[in-house]
CSV table of C-alpha atoms in Angstrom, one decimal:
chain,number,residue,atom,x,y,z
V,196,UNK,CA,-27.1,-4.6,-12.9
V,197,UNK,CA,-30.4,-6.2,-11.5
V,198,UNK,CA,-31.8,-9.7,-10.8
V,199,UNK,CA,-34.3,-10.1,-13.6
V,200,UNK,CA,-32.0,-8.6,-16.4
V,201,UNK,CA,-29.0,-10.8,-15.2
V,202,UNK,CA,-31.2,-13.9,-15.5
V,203,UNK,CA,-33.3,-13.4,-18.6
V,204,UNK,CA,-31.2,-11.6,-20.9
V,205,UNK,CA,-29.7,-14.2,-23.4
V,206,UNK,CA,-26.1,-13.9,-24.5
V,207,UNK,CA,-25.4,-12.5,-27.9
V,208,UNK,CA,-25.0,-14.8,-30.7
V,209,UNK,CA,-21.3,-15.5,-31.2
V,210,UNK,CA,-20.0,-17.0,-34.3
V,211,UNK,CA,-16.7,-17.6,-33.1
V,212,UNK,CA,-18.4,-19.8,-30.3
V,213,UNK,CA,-20.4,-21.7,-33.1
V,214,UNK,CA,-17.5,-22.3,-35.0
V,215,UNK,CA,-15.5,-23.8,-32.1
V,216,UNK,CA,-18.4,-25.8,-31.3
V,217,UNK,CA,-18.5,-27.1,-35.0
V,218,UNK,CA,-14.9,-27.7,-34.9
V,219,UNK,CA,-15.4,-29.9,-31.8
V,220,UNK,CA,-17.6,-32.3,-34.1
V,221,UNK,CA,-15.2,-32.6,-36.9
V,222,UNK,CA,-11.6,-32.7,-35.1
V,223,UNK,CA,-9.9,-35.6,-33.5
V,224,UNK,CA,-10.4,-35.8,-29.8
V,225,UNK,CA,-6.7,-35.4,-29.0
V,226,UNK,CA,-6.8,-32.0,-30.9
V,227,UNK,CA,-10.0,-31.0,-28.8
V,228,UNK,CA,-8.4,-31.9,-25.7
V,229,UNK,CA,-5.2,-30.0,-26.6
V,230,UNK,CA,-7.7,-26.8,-27.5
V,231,UNK,CA,-9.4,-27.4,-24.2
V,232,UNK,CA,-6.4,-27.6,-22.2
V,233,UNK,CA,-4.9,-24.9,-19.8
V,234,UNK,CA,-1.7,-24.6,-21.2
V,235,UNK,CA,-1.1,-21.0,-20.2
V,236,UNK,CA,-2.8,-18.4,-18.2
V,237,UNK,CA,-2.6,-14.7,-17.1
V,238,UNK,CA,-0.1,-15.1,-14.3
V,239,UNK,CA,2.3,-17.1,-16.8
V,240,UNK,CA,2.2,-14.1,-19.1
V,241,UNK,CA,3.2,-11.9,-16.3
V,242,UNK,CA,5.8,-14.1,-15.4
V,243,UNK,CA,7.1,-14.1,-19.1
V,244,UNK,CA,7.1,-10.3,-18.8
V,245,UNK,CA,9.1,-10.2,-15.7
V,246,UNK,CA,11.8,-12.8,-17.0
V,247,UNK,CA,12.3,-10.4,-20.3
V,248,UNK,CA,12.4,-7.4,-17.9
V,249,UNK,CA,15.1,-8.9,-15.7
V,250,UNK,CA,17.2,-10.1,-18.7
V,251,UNK,CA,18.0,-6.5,-19.4
V,252,UNK,CA,20.2,-6.8,-16.2
V,253,UNK,CA,22.1,-9.5,-17.9
V,254,UNK,CA,22.6,-7.3,-21.2
V,255,UNK,CA,20.4,-9.8,-23.0
V,256,UNK,CA,18.5,-7.1,-24.4
V,257,UNK,CA,19.2,-3.4,-25.1
V,258,UNK,CA,16.5,-0.9,-23.9
V,259,UNK,CA,16.9,2.8,-23.4
V,260,UNK,CA,16.0,4.8,-19.9
V,261,UNK,CA,13.7,2.6,-17.9
V,262,UNK,CA,13.7,-0.1,-20.7
V,263,UNK,CA,11.1,-2.2,-22.1
V,264,UNK,CA,9.4,-2.8,-18.9
V,265,UNK,CA,8.4,0.7,-18.7
V,266,UNK,CA,6.9,0.9,-22.0
V,267,UNK,CA,5.3,-2.3,-21.3
V,268,UNK,CA,3.5,-1.0,-17.9
V,269,UNK,CA,2.7,2.5,-20.0
V,270,UNK,CA,0.9,0.5,-22.7
V,271,UNK,CA,-0.8,-1.5,-20.1
V,272,UNK,CA,-2.2,1.5,-18.5
V,273,UNK,CA,-3.4,3.0,-21.6
V,274,UNK,CA,-4.9,0.0,-22.8
V,275,UNK,CA,-6.8,-0.3,-19.4
V,276,UNK,CA,-8.0,3.1,-19.4
V,277,UNK,CA,-9.5,2.7,-23.1
V,278,UNK,CA,-10.9,-0.5,-21.9
V,279,UNK,CA,-12.5,0.8,-19.2
V,280,UNK,CA,-13.8,3.7,-21.2
V,281,UNK,CA,-15.3,1.1,-23.8
V,282,UNK,CA,-17.1,-1.4,-21.4
V,283,UNK,CA,-18.4,1.1,-19.4
V,284,UNK,CA,-20.1,3.1,-22.4
V,285,UNK,CA,-22.4,0.0,-22.9
V,286,UNK,CA,-23.7,-2.8,-20.6
V,287,UNK,CA,-23.2,-5.9,-22.8
V,288,UNK,CA,-25.2,-9.3,-21.7
V,289,UNK,CA,-22.6,-11.9,-20.2
V,290,UNK,CA,-21.7,-14.8,-22.1
V,291,UNK,CA,-22.4,-16.8,-18.8
V,292,UNK,CA,-25.9,-15.7,-17.9
V,293,UNK,CA,-25.5,-17.7,-14.4
V,294,UNK,CA,-22.6,-15.5,-13.3
V,295,UNK,CA,-24.3,-12.7,-11.3
V,296,UNK,CA,-26.9,-15.0,-9.3
V,297,UNK,CA,-23.8,-17.1,-8.3
V,298,UNK,CA,-21.2,-14.4,-7.3
V,299,UNK,CA,-23.5,-11.8,-5.7
V,300,UNK,CA,-26.4,-10.7,-3.8
V,301,UNK,CA,-28.4,-9.0,-6.5
V,302,UNK,CA,-31.1,-6.5,-5.3
V,303,UNK,CA,-34.5,-6.9,-6.1
V,304,UNK,CA,-35.2,-3.8,-7.7
V,305,UNK,CA,-33.4,-2.0,-10.8
V,306,UNK,CA,-31.1,0.7,-10.0
V,307,UNK,CA,-32.7,4.2,-10.4
V,308,UNK,CA,-31.1,5.2,-13.5
V,309,UNK,CA,-32.2,1.8,-15.3
V,310,UNK,CA,-35.7,2.5,-13.8
V,311,UNK,CA,-35.7,5.6,-15.5
V,312,UNK,CA,-33.8,5.4,-18.5
V,313,UNK,CA,-33.7,1.5,-19.7
V,314,UNK,CA,-36.5,-1.0,-18.1
V,315,UNK,CA,-39.6,0.7,-19.4
V,316,UNK,CA,-38.1,0.8,-23.2
V,317,UNK,CA,-36.3,-2.3,-23.1
V,318,UNK,CA,-38.8,-4.8,-24.6
V,319,UNK,CA,-41.9,-2.6,-25.7
V,320,UNK,CA,-41.0,-1.4,-29.4
V,321,UNK,CA,-43.8,1.4,-29.2
V,322,UNK,CA,-41.9,2.7,-26.0
V,323,UNK,CA,-38.6,2.6,-27.9
V,324,UNK,CA,-40.1,4.4,-30.7
V,325,UNK,CA,-42.0,7.0,-28.6
V,326,UNK,CA,-38.3,7.9,-26.8
V,327,UNK,CA,-36.7,8.0,-30.2
V,328,UNK,CA,-39.3,10.7,-31.4
V,329,UNK,CA,-39.5,12.9,-28.4
V,330,UNK,CA,-36.1,12.2,-27.2
V,331,UNK,CA,-37.1,12.4,-23.5
V,332,UNK,CA,-37.6,9.8,-20.8
V,333,UNK,CA,-41.0,9.5,-19.5
V,334,UNK,CA,-40.6,6.8,-16.9
V,335,UNK,CA,-41.3,7.3,-13.0
V,336,UNK,CA,-38.5,6.2,-10.8
V,337,UNK,CA,-40.1,4.3,-7.9
V,338,UNK,CA,-39.2,4.9,-4.1
V,339,UNK,CA,-38.3,1.4,-2.8
V,340,UNK,CA,-38.2,1.8,1.3
V,341,UNK,CA,-36.3,-1.1,1.8
V,342,UNK,CA,-33.0,0.3,-0.1
V,343,UNK,CA,-30.0,-0.3,2.2
V,344,UNK,CA,-27.8,2.6,2.6
V,345,UNK,CA,-24.6,2.0,5.1
V,346,UNK,CA,-22.7,4.9,6.5
V,347,UNK,CA,-19.3,4.8,4.7
V,348,UNK,CA,-18.2,8.1,5.3
V,349,UNK,CA,-15.9,9.3,2.7
V,350,UNK,CA,-16.9,6.7,0.4
V,351,UNK,CA,-20.8,7.2,0.6
V,352,UNK,CA,-20.5,8.1,-3.3
V,353,UNK,CA,-19.9,4.3,-4.0
V,354,UNK,CA,-23.2,3.0,-2.3
V,355,UNK,CA,-25.1,3.7,-5.7
V,356,UNK,CA,-22.2,2.1,-7.6
V,357,UNK,CA,-21.7,-0.9,-5.6
V,358,UNK,CA,-25.4,-1.2,-3.9
V,359,UNK,CA,-24.2,-3.5,-1.1
V,360,UNK,CA,-27.0,-5.5,0.9
V,361,UNK,CA,-27.1,-5.4,4.9
V,362,UNK,CA,-26.0,-9.4,4.7
V,363,UNK,CA,-22.8,-8.5,3.2
V,364,UNK,CA,-21.5,-6.8,6.0
V,365,UNK,CA,-19.7,-3.5,6.5
V,366,UNK,CA,-16.2,-4.5,5.9
V,367,UNK,CA,-14.1,-3.0,3.0
V,368,UNK,CA,-12.7,-6.5,2.5
V,369,UNK,CA,-16.1,-7.9,1.0
V,370,UNK,CA,-16.4,-4.8,-1.4
V,371,UNK,CA,-12.9,-5.6,-2.5
V,372,UNK,CA,-14.1,-9.0,-3.5
V,373,UNK,CA,-16.8,-7.6,-5.7
V,374,UNK,CA,-14.3,-6.2,-7.9
V,375,UNK,CA,-13.8,-9.5,-9.7
V,376,UNK,CA,-14.4,-8.1,-13.2
V,377,UNK,CA,-18.1,-8.2,-13.0
V,378,UNK,CA,-20.5,-10.4,-14.8
V,379,UNK,CA,-21.4,-8.3,-17.8
V,380,UNK,CA,-19.1,-8.7,-20.9
V,381,UNK,CA,-16.1,-6.3,-20.7
V,382,UNK,CA,-15.3,-5.2,-24.2
V,383,UNK,CA,-12.3,-5.7,-24.7
V,384,UNK,CA,-10.6,-8.8,-23.1
V,385,UNK,CA,-8.2,-7.7,-20.4
V,386,UNK,CA,-6.4,-11.3,-20.2
V,387,UNK,CA,-5.8,-11.2,-23.8
V,388,UNK,CA,-4.4,-7.7,-23.9
V,389,UNK,CA,-1.9,-8.7,-21.4
V,390,UNK,CA,-1.1,-11.6,-23.6
V,391,UNK,CA,-0.7,-9.6,-26.6
V,392,UNK,CA,1.4,-7.0,-24.9
V,393,UNK,CA,4.0,-9.8,-23.5
V,394,UNK,CA,4.1,-11.4,-27.2
V,395,UNK,CA,4.8,-8.1,-28.7
V,396,UNK,CA,7.7,-7.4,-26.0
V,397,UNK,CA,9.1,-10.8,-26.8
V,398,UNK,CA,8.9,-10.3,-30.2
V,399,UNK,CA,10.8,-6.9,-30.3
V,400,UNK,CA,13.3,-7.9,-27.8
V,401,UNK,CA,14.4,-11.4,-29.2
V,402,UNK,CA,12.2,-12.7,-32.2
V,403,UNK,CA,12.8,-16.1,-33.7
V,404,UNK,CA,11.0,-19.2,-32.8
V,405,UNK,CA,10.5,-18.3,-29.0
V,406,UNK,CA,8.3,-15.4,-30.0
V,407,UNK,CA,6.6,-17.4,-32.6
V,408,UNK,CA,5.6,-20.0,-29.9
V,409,UNK,CA,4.4,-17.2,-27.7
V,410,UNK,CA,2.2,-16.1,-30.4
V,411,UNK,CA,0.8,-19.7,-30.7
V,412,UNK,CA,0.1,-19.3,-27.1
V,413,UNK,CA,-1.6,-16.2,-27.3
V,414,UNK,CA,-3.9,-17.6,-30.1
V,415,UNK,CA,-4.7,-20.8,-27.8
V,416,UNK,CA,-5.6,-18.3,-25.0
V,417,UNK,CA,-7.8,-16.6,-27.3
V,418,UNK,CA,-9.9,-19.5,-28.5
V,419,UNK,CA,-10.1,-20.7,-25.1
V,420,UNK,CA,-11.6,-17.3,-23.5
V,421,UNK,CA,-14.1,-18.0,-26.2
V,422,UNK,CA,-14.9,-21.6,-25.7
V,423,UNK,CA,-15.3,-21.1,-22.1
V,424,UNK,CA,-17.6,-18.1,-22.7
V,425,UNK,CA,-15.4,-15.7,-20.5
V,426,UNK,CA,-15.6,-13.4,-23.6
V,427,UNK,CA,-17.1,-12.9,-26.9
V,428,UNK,CA,-15.1,-13.4,-29.9
V,429,UNK,CA,-15.1,-9.7,-30.6
V,430,UNK,CA,-13.5,-8.9,-27.2
V,431,UNK,CA,-10.5,-11.1,-27.9
V,432,UNK,CA,-10.3,-9.9,-31.6
V,433,UNK,CA,-10.3,-6.1,-30.3
V,434,UNK,CA,-7.9,-6.9,-27.6
V,435,UNK,CA,-5.2,-8.4,-30.2
V,436,UNK,CA,-5.4,-5.5,-32.5
V,437,UNK,CA,-5.3,-3.0,-29.8
V,438,UNK,CA,-2.5,-4.5,-28.0
V,439,UNK,CA,-0.6,-4.5,-31.5
V,440,UNK,CA,-1.5,-1.0,-32.2
V,441,UNK,CA,-0.7,0.4,-29.0
V,442,UNK,CA,2.6,-1.2,-29.0
V,443,UNK,CA,3.5,0.1,-32.5
V,444,UNK,CA,2.1,3.5,-31.6
V,445,UNK,CA,4.5,3.8,-28.4
V,446,UNK,CA,7.4,2.2,-30.1
V,447,UNK,CA,9.1,6.0,-31.0
V,448,UNK,CA,9.0,6.8,-27.1
V,449,UNK,CA,11.4,4.1,-25.8
V,450,UNK,CA,12.4,1.7,-28.6
V,451,UNK,CA,15.5,3.6,-30.1
V,452,UNK,CA,17.3,0.5,-31.6
V,453,UNK,CA,15.9,1.1,-35.3
V,454,UNK,CA,16.7,5.0,-34.6
V,455,UNK,CA,20.3,4.0,-33.6
V,456,UNK,CA,20.6,1.8,-36.8
V,457,UNK,CA,19.6,4.5,-38.9
V,458,UNK,CA,21.8,6.9,-37.5
V,459,UNK,CA,24.7,4.7,-38.1
V,460,UNK,CA,23.8,4.0,-41.8
V,461,UNK,CA,23.4,7.6,-42.3
V,462,UNK,CA,26.8,8.4,-40.9
V,463,UNK,CA,28.2,5.7,-42.8
V,464,UNK,CA,26.7,7.2,-46.0
V,465,UNK,CA,28.2,10.3,-45.2
V,466,UNK,CA,31.8,9.1,-44.4
V,467,UNK,CA,31.8,6.3,-47.5
V,468,UNK,CA,33.9,8.4,-49.8
V,469,UNK,CA,36.3,9.0,-47.2
V,470,UNK,CA,36.3,5.5,-46.0
V,471,UNK,CA,36.8,4.3,-49.6
V,472,UNK,CA,39.9,6.8,-49.9
V,473,UNK,CA,41.5,5.7,-46.7
V,474,UNK,CA,41.4,2.0,-47.7
V,475,UNK,CA,42.8,2.7,-51.3
V,476,UNK,CA,45.7,4.3,-49.3
V,477,UNK,CA,46.1,1.8,-46.5
V,478,UNK,CA,45.6,4.5,-44.0
V,479,UNK,CA,44.6,2.0,-41.1
V,480,UNK,CA,44.5,4.8,-38.6
V,481,UNK,CA,41.7,7.0,-40.7
V,482,UNK,CA,39.9,3.7,-41.4
V,483,UNK,CA,39.6,3.2,-37.5
V,484,UNK,CA,38.7,6.8,-37.0
V,485,UNK,CA,35.9,6.8,-39.5
V,486,UNK,CA,34.5,3.4,-38.1
V,487,UNK,CA,34.5,4.9,-34.5
V,488,UNK,CA,32.8,8.1,-36.0
V,489,UNK,CA,29.9,5.6,-37.5
V,490,UNK,CA,29.7,3.8,-33.8
V,491,UNK,CA,29.6,6.9,-31.8
V,492,UNK,CA,26.8,8.1,-34.1
V,493,UNK,CA,24.4,5.1,-33.4
V,494,UNK,CA,24.7,5.5,-29.8
V,495,UNK,CA,21.8,6.9,-27.8
V,496,UNK,CA,22.5,10.2,-26.1
V,497,UNK,CA,21.7,10.1,-22.4
V,498,UNK,CA,19.1,12.9,-21.6
V,499,UNK,CA,18.9,12.0,-17.9
V,500,UNK,CA,21.4,10.6,-15.7
V,501,UNK,CA,21.5,7.4,-13.6
V,502,UNK,CA,20.6,9.5,-10.2
V,503,UNK,CA,17.3,11.4,-12.0
V,504,UNK,CA,16.3,7.9,-13.2
V,505,UNK,CA,16.8,6.1,-9.9
V,506,UNK,CA,14.8,9.2,-8.0
V,507,UNK,CA,12.0,9.0,-10.4
V,508,UNK,CA,11.5,5.4,-9.8
V,509,UNK,CA,11.7,5.7,-6.2
V,510,UNK,CA,9.1,8.7,-6.1
V,511,UNK,CA,6.6,6.5,-8.2
V,512,UNK,CA,7.1,3.4,-6.0
V,513,UNK,CA,6.7,5.7,-3.0
V,514,UNK,CA,3.7,7.4,-4.4
V,515,UNK,CA,2.1,4.2,-5.2
V,516,UNK,CA,2.6,2.7,-1.7
V,517,UNK,CA,0.9,5.8,0.0
V,518,UNK,CA,-1.9,5.9,-2.3
V,519,UNK,CA,-2.6,2.4,-1.4
V,520,UNK,CA,-2.2,3.0,2.2
V,521,UNK,CA,-4.3,6.2,2.2
V,522,UNK,CA,-7.3,4.3,0.1
V,523,UNK,CA,-7.3,1.6,2.9
V,524,UNK,CA,-7.2,4.2,5.9
V,525,UNK,CA,-10.2,6.0,4.2
V,526,UNK,CA,-12.1,2.9,3.8
V,527,UNK,CA,-11.2,1.1,7.2
V,528,UNK,CA,-14.8,1.9,8.5
V,529,UNK,CA,-16.3,0.1,5.6
């Protein structure tokens, strides 16, 4: 948020980092090198998801409606929204204290909110106790004359959030570069969330040893995120169970495989006596008809036609492109 906090605030104590450092002293160097290796990264997980999505076109997996890819993107959107609410609510110190000074031109004075609600009470126990007792801020916000405020027209509301400096130039491109995740710790890890969603999608579609291998890659990515101090251990752990939970919760929306199987079993129980008598009487036509009823009971009913689905997809793609073009046109002057 500001210069002295980013440089002086120590990272939080992380027992996961301590454990990995302790293992480095005890494990063989070959194992340590393997744990440190960049075997898989974020774009590899996205490629695995794309491979899974395209495999539906070749009847490798069964997916109703827009398929497992739609469910993947929906869960990712919900997870990203929850993640934004989580890390915005509390500013956690970065596991890499040098990050902000290396990436950004940090203003010399704190943000107005930090001046009023944080800085005076950050290190003085008596001040913190006073705020708790009176439940009212008492600090005075200073007026800095060198506060740079460019003219961004419709986007002036972003000035107090992004806090640009004059040396960065008025181009919107430089501000886009600032959207690189920030330097404070972001609870929970977005990279791990994507990795878990990919593993969950593959587990549901295929299962078996392929999914087991992907889960091992997820665990390897988690320990590497902690080892390289891109995230705290809590960020990775929360991302794993949030990804699993959200995928399970949204299962009833798209995944009808278990529902289809339940319908078949229910229908089979219903016609079991008739099927037994038909088999006893050697009535092949009756057996064939009953089995056909069981098969038809397990087929998903199409609630939307193919044309409606394609129209909805075309609308969403067009809306997304127009939204991006509108954002760039409104911010073309800086």
